[in-house]
PDB file of C-alpha atoms in Angstrom:
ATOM      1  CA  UNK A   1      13.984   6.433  -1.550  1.00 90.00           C
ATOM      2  CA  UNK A   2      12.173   3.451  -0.124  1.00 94.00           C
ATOM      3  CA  UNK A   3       8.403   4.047   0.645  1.00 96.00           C
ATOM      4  CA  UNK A   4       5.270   1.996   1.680  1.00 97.00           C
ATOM      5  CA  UNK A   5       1.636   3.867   0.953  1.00 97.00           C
ATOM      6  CA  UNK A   6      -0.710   3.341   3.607  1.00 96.00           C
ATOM      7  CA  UNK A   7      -3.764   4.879   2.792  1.00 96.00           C
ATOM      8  CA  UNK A   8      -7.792   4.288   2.675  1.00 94.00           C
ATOM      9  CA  UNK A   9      -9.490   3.394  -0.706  1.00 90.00           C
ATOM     10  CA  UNK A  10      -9.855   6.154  -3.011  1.00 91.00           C
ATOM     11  CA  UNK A  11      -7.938   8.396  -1.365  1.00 95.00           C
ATOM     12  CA  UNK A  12      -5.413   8.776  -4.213  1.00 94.00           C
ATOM     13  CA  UNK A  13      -2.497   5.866  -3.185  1.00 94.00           C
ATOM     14  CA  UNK A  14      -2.301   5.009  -6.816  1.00 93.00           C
ATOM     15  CA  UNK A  15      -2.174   8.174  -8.381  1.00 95.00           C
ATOM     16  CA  UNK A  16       0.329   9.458  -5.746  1.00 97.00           C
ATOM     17  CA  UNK A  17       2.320   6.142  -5.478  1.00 97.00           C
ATOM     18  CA  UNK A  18       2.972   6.696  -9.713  1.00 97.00           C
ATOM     19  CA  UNK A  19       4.275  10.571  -9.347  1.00 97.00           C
ATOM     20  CA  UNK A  20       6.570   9.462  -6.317  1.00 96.00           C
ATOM     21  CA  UNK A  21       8.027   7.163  -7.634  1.00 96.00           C
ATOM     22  CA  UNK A  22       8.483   8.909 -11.061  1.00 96.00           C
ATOM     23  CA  UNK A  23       9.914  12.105  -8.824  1.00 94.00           C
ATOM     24  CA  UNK A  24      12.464   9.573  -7.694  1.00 93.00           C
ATOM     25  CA  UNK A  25      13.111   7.803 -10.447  1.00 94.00           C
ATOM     26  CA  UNK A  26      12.125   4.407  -8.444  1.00 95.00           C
ATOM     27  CA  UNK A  27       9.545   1.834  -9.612  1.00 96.00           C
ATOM     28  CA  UNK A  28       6.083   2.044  -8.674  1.00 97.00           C
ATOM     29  CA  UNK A  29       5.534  -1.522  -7.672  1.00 97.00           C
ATOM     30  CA  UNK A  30       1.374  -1.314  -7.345  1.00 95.00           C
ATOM     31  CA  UNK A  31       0.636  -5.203  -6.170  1.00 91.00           C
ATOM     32  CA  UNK A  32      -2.590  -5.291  -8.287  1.00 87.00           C
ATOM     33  CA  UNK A  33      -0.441  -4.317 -11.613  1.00 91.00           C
ATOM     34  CA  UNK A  34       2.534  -6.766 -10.549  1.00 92.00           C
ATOM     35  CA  UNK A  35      -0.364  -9.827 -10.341  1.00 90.00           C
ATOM     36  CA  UNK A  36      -1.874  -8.804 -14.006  1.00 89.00           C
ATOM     37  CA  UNK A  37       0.841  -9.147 -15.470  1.00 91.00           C
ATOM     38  CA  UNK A  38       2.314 -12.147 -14.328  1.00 91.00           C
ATOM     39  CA  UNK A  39      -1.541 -13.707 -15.218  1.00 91.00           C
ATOM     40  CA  UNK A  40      -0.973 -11.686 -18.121  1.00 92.00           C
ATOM     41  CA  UNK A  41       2.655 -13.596 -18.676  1.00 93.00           C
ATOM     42  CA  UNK A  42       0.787 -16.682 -17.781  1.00 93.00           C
ATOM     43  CA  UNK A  43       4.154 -17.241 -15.102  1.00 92.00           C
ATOM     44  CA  UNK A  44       3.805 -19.800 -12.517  1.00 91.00           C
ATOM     45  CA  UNK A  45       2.880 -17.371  -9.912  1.00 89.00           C
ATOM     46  CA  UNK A  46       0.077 -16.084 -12.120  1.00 90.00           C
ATOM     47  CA  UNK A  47      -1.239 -19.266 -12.806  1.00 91.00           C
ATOM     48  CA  UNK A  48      -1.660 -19.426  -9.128  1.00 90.00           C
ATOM     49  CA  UNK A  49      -3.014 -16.035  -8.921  1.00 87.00           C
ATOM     50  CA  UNK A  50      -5.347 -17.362 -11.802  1.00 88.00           C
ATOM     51  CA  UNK A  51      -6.509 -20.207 -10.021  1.00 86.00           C
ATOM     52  CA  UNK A  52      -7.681 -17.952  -7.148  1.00 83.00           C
ATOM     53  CA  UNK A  53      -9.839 -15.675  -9.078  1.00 76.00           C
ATOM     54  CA  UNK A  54     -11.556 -18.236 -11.160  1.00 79.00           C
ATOM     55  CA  UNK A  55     -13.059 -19.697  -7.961  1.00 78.00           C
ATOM     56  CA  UNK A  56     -13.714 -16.145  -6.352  1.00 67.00           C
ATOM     57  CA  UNK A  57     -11.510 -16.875  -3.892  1.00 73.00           C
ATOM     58  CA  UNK A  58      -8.715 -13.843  -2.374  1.00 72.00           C
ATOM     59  CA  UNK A  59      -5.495 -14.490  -3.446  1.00 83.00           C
ATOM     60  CA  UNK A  60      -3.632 -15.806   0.520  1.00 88.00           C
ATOM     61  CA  UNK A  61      -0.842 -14.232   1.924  1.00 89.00           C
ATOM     62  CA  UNK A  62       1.620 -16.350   1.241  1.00 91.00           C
ATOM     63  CA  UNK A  63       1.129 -15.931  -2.687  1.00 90.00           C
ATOM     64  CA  UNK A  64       1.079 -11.998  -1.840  1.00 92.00           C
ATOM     65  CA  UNK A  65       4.627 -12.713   0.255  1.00 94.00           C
ATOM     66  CA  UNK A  66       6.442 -13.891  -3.007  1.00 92.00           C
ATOM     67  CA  UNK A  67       5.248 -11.383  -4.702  1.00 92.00           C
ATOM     68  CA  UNK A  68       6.171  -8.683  -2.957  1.00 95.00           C
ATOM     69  CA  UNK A  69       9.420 -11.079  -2.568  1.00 95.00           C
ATOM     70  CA  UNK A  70      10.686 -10.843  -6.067  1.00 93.00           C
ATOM     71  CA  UNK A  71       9.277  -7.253  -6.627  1.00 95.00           C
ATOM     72  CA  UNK A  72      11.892  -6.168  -3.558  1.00 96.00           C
ATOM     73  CA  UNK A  73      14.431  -8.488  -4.632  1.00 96.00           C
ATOM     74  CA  UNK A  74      13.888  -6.834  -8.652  1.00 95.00           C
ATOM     75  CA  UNK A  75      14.002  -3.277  -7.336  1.00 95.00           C
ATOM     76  CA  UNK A  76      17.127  -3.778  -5.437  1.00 93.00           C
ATOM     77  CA  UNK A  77      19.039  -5.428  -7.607  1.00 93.00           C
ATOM     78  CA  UNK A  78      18.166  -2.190 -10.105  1.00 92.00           C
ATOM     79  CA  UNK A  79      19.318   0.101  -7.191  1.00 89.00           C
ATOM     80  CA  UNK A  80      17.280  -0.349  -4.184  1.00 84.00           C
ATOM     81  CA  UNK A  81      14.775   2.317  -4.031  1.00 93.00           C
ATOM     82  CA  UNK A  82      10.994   1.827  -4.321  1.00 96.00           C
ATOM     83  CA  UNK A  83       7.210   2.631  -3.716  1.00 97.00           C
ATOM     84  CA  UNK A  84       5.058  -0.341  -2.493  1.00 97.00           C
ATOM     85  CA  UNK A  85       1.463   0.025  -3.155  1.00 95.00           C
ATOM     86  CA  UNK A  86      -1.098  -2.275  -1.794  1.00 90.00           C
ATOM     87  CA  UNK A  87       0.885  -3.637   0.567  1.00 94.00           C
ATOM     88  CA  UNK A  88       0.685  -3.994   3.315  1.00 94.00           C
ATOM     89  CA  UNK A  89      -2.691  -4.075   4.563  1.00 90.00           C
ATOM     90  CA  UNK A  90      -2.975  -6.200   8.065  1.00 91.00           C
ATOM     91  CA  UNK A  91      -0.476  -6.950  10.825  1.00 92.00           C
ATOM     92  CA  UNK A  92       0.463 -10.085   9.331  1.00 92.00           C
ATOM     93  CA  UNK A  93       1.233  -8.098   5.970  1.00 93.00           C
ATOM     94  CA  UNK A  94       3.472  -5.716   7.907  1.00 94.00           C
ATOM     95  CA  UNK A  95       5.823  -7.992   9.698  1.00 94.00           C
ATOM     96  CA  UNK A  96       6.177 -10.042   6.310  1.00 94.00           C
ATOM     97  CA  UNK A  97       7.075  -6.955   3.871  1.00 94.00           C
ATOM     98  CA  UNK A  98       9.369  -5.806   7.232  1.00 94.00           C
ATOM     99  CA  UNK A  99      11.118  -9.356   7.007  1.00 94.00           C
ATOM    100  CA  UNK A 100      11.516  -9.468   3.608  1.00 95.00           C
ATOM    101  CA  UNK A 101      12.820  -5.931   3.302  1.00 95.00           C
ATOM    102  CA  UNK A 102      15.217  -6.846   6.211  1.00 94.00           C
ATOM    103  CA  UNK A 103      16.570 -10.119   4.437  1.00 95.00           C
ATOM    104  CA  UNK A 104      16.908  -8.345   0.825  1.00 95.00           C
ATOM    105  CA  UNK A 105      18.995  -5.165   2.976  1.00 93.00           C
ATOM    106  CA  UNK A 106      16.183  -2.859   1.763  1.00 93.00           C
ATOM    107  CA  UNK A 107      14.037  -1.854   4.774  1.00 93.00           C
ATOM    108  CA  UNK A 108      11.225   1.011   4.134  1.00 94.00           C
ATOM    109  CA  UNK A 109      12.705   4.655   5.051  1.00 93.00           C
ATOM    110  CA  UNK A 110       9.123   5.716   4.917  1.00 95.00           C
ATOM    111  CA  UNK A 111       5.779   4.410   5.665  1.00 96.00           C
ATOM    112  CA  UNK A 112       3.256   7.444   3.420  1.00 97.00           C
ATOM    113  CA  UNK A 113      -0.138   7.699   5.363  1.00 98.00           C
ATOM    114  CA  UNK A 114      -2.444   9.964   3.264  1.00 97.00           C
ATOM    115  CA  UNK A 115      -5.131  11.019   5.509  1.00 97.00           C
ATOM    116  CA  UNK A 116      -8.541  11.432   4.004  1.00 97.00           C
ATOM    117  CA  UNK A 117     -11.589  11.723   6.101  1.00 95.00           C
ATOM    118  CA  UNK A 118     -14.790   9.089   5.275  1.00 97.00           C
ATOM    119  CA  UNK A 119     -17.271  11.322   3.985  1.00 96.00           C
ATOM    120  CA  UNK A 120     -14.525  12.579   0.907  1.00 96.00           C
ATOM    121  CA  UNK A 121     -13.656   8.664   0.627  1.00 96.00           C
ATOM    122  CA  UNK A 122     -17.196   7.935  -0.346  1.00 96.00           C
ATOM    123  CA  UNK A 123     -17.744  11.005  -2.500  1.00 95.00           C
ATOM    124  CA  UNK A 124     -14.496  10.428  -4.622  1.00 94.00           C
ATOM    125  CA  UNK A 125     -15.363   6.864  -5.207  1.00 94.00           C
ATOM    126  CA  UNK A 126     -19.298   7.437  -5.982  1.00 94.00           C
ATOM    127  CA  UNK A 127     -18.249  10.289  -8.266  1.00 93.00           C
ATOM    128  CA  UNK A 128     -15.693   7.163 -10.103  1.00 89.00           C
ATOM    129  CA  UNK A 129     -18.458   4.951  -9.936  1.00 89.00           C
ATOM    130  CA  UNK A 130     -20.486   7.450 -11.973  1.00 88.00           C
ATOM    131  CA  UNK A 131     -17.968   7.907 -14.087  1.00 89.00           C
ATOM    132  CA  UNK A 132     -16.896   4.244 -15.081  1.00 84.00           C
ATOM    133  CA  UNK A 133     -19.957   2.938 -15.144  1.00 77.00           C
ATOM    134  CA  UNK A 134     -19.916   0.664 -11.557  1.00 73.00           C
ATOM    135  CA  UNK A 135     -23.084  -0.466 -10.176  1.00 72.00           C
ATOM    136  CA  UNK A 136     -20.471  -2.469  -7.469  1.00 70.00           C
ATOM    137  CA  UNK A 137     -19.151   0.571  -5.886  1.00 80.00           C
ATOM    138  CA  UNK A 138     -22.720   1.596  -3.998  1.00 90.00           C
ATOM    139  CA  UNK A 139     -22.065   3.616  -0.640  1.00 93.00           C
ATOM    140  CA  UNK A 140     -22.837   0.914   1.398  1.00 92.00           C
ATOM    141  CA  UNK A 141     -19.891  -1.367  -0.136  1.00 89.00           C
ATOM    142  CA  UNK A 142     -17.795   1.675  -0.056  1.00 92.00           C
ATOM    143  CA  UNK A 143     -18.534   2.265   3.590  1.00 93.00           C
ATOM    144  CA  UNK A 144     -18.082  -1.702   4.228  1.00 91.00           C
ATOM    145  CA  UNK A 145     -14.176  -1.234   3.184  1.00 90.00           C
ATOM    146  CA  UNK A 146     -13.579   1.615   5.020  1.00 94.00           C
ATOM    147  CA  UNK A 147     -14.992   0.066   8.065  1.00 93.00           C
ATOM    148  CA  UNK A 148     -12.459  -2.830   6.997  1.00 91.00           C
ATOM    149  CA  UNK A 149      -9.215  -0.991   6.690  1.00 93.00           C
ATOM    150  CA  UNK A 150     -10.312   1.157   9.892  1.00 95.00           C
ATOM    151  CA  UNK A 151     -10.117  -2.118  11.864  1.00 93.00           C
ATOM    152  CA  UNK A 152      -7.300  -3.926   9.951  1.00 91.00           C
ATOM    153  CA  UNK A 153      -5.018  -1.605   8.515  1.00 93.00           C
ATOM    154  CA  UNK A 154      -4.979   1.793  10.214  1.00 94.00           C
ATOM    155  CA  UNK A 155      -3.662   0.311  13.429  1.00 93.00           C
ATOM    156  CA  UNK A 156      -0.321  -0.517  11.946  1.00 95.00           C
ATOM    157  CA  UNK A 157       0.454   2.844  11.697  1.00 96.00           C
ATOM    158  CA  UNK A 158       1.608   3.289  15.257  1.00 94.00           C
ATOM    159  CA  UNK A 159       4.073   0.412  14.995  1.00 93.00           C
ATOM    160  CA  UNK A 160       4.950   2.764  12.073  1.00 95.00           C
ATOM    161  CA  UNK A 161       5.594   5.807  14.147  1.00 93.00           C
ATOM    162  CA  UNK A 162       7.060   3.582  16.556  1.00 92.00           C
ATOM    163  CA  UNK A 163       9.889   2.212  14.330  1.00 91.00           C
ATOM    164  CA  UNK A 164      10.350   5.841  13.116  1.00 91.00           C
ATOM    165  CA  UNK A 165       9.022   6.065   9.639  1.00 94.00           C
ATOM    166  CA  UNK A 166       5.632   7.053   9.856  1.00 96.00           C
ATOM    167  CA  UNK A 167       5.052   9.987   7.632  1.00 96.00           C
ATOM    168  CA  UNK A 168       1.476  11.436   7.895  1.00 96.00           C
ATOM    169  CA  UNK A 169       0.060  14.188   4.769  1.00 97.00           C
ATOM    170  CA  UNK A 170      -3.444  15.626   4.168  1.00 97.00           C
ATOM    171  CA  UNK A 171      -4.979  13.923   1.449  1.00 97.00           C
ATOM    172  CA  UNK A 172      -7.736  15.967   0.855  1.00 97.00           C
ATOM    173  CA  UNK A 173      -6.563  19.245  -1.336  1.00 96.00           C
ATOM    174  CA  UNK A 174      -6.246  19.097  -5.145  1.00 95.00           C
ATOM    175  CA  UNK A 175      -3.932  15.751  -6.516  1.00 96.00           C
ATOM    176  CA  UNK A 176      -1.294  18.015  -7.502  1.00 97.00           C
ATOM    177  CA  UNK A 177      -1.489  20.091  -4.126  1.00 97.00           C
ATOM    178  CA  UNK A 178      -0.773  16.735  -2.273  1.00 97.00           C
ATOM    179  CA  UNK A 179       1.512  15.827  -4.726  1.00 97.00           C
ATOM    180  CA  UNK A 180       3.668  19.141  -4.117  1.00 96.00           C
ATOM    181  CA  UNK A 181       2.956  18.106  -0.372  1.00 96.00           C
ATOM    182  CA  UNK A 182       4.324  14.662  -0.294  1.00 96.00           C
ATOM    183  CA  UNK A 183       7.634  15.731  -2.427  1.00 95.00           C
ATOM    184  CA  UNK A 184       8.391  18.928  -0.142  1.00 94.00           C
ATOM    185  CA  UNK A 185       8.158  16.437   3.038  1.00 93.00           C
ATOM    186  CA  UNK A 186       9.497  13.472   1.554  1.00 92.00           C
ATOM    187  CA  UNK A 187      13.094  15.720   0.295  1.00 87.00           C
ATOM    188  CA  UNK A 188      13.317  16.884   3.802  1.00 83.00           C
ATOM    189  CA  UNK A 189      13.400  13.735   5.412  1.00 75.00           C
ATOM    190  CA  UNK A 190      14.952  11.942   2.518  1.00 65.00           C
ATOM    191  CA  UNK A 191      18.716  10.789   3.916  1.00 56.00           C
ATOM    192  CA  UNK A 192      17.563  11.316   7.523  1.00 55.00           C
ATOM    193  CA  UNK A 193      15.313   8.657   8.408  1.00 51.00           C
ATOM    194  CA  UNK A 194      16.777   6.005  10.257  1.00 50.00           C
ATOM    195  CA  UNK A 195      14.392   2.551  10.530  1.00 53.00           C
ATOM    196  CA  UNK A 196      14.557   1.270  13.828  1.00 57.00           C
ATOM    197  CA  UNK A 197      14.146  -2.157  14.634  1.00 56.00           C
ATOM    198  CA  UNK A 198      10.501  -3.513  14.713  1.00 58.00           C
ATOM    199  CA  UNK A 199       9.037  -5.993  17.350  1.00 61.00           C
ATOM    200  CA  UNK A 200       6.300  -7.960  16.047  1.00 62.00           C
ATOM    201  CA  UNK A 201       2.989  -5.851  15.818  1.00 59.00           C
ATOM    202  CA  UNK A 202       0.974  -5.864  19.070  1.00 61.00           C
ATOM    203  CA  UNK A 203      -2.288  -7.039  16.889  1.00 54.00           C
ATOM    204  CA  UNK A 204      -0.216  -9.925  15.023  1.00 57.00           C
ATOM    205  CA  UNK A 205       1.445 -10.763  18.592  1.00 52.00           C
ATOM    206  CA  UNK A 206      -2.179 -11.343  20.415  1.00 44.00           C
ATOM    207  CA  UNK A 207      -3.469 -12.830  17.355  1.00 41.00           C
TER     208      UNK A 207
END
């Protein structure tokens, strides 16, 4: 099973991303945990990635590409299935990961959208916030990203549906209701979707 997780901030991509991948006995290849540890490893790419976040700077897409490069490349060489989380998140993410997939013989069979409306985004992560001790996650940051990935990432998921593999589940019940949710739809279509061919997103394409 090969599956990307598209879904807004704090609606439960992590936590869901882990049990999926666990149910399938496929990694969970979460981009923020892969770039820990290789700063953690102190590996060439993390030095990069170290650079980067001593000046406050986003780690560029090209650094994110061989990441997600060797991740792919890792998880097919142990058998070929996978969950990407965190990637990706914009147009230009999409075609890369779709590229890469295609050159390493291990295209996505299914993009995951969990759909959780604004209003339970912004509770869930206040309630965190409350919890861990954040003063950074106020609801006016929290409603910044969601205005973000509402103009940058949500629109890839009609080149999703397009190319076949767009798999859409309410993210809003209990974790392990959605869990339950996402395993009874993902063993129905598991062996039966077939990843067509994808032209370049229309957003990348006019960009």
């Amino acid at each position: 099973m090969r599956v990307l997780m598209i879904a807004p901030p704090g609606a439960g991509k992590g936590t869901q991303g882990a049990r999926i991948a666990a149910h399938f006995g496929v990694p969970h290849l979460a981009t923020g945990d892969l770039l820990r540890r290789h700063v953690a490893r102190g590996t060439s790419l993390g030095r990069t990635v170290q650079d980067y976040l001593d000046r406050g700077s986003l780690v560029p897409d090209r650094v994110m590409q061989d990441l997600v490069r060797r991740a792919l490349a890792d998880a097919t060489a142990a058998g070929g299935g996978y969950v990407l989380d965190g990637y990706p998140r914009t147009p230009a993410q999409a075609w890369a990961a779709y590229q890469i997939a295609t050159s390493l013989g291990a295209t996505a069979e299914v993009a995951l959208h969990l759909r959780v409306d604004d209003d339970e985004v912004v509770r869930r992560l206040l309630s965190r916030a409350g919890i861990e001790h954040r003063s950074d996650d106020t609801e006016p940051v929290i409603r910044r990203r969601l205005a973000l990935y509402h103009e940058v990432t949500e629109p890839i998921l009609d080149w999703y549906d397009r190319r076949g593999i767009l798999l859409s589940v309410d993210g809003m019940p209990s974790p392990d209701q959605v869990t339950a949710d996402v395993i009874a739809a993902l063993g129905t279509r598991r062996g039966q979707c077939v990843s067509r061919p994808g032209p370049v997103p229309e957003l990348l394409a006019a960009a």
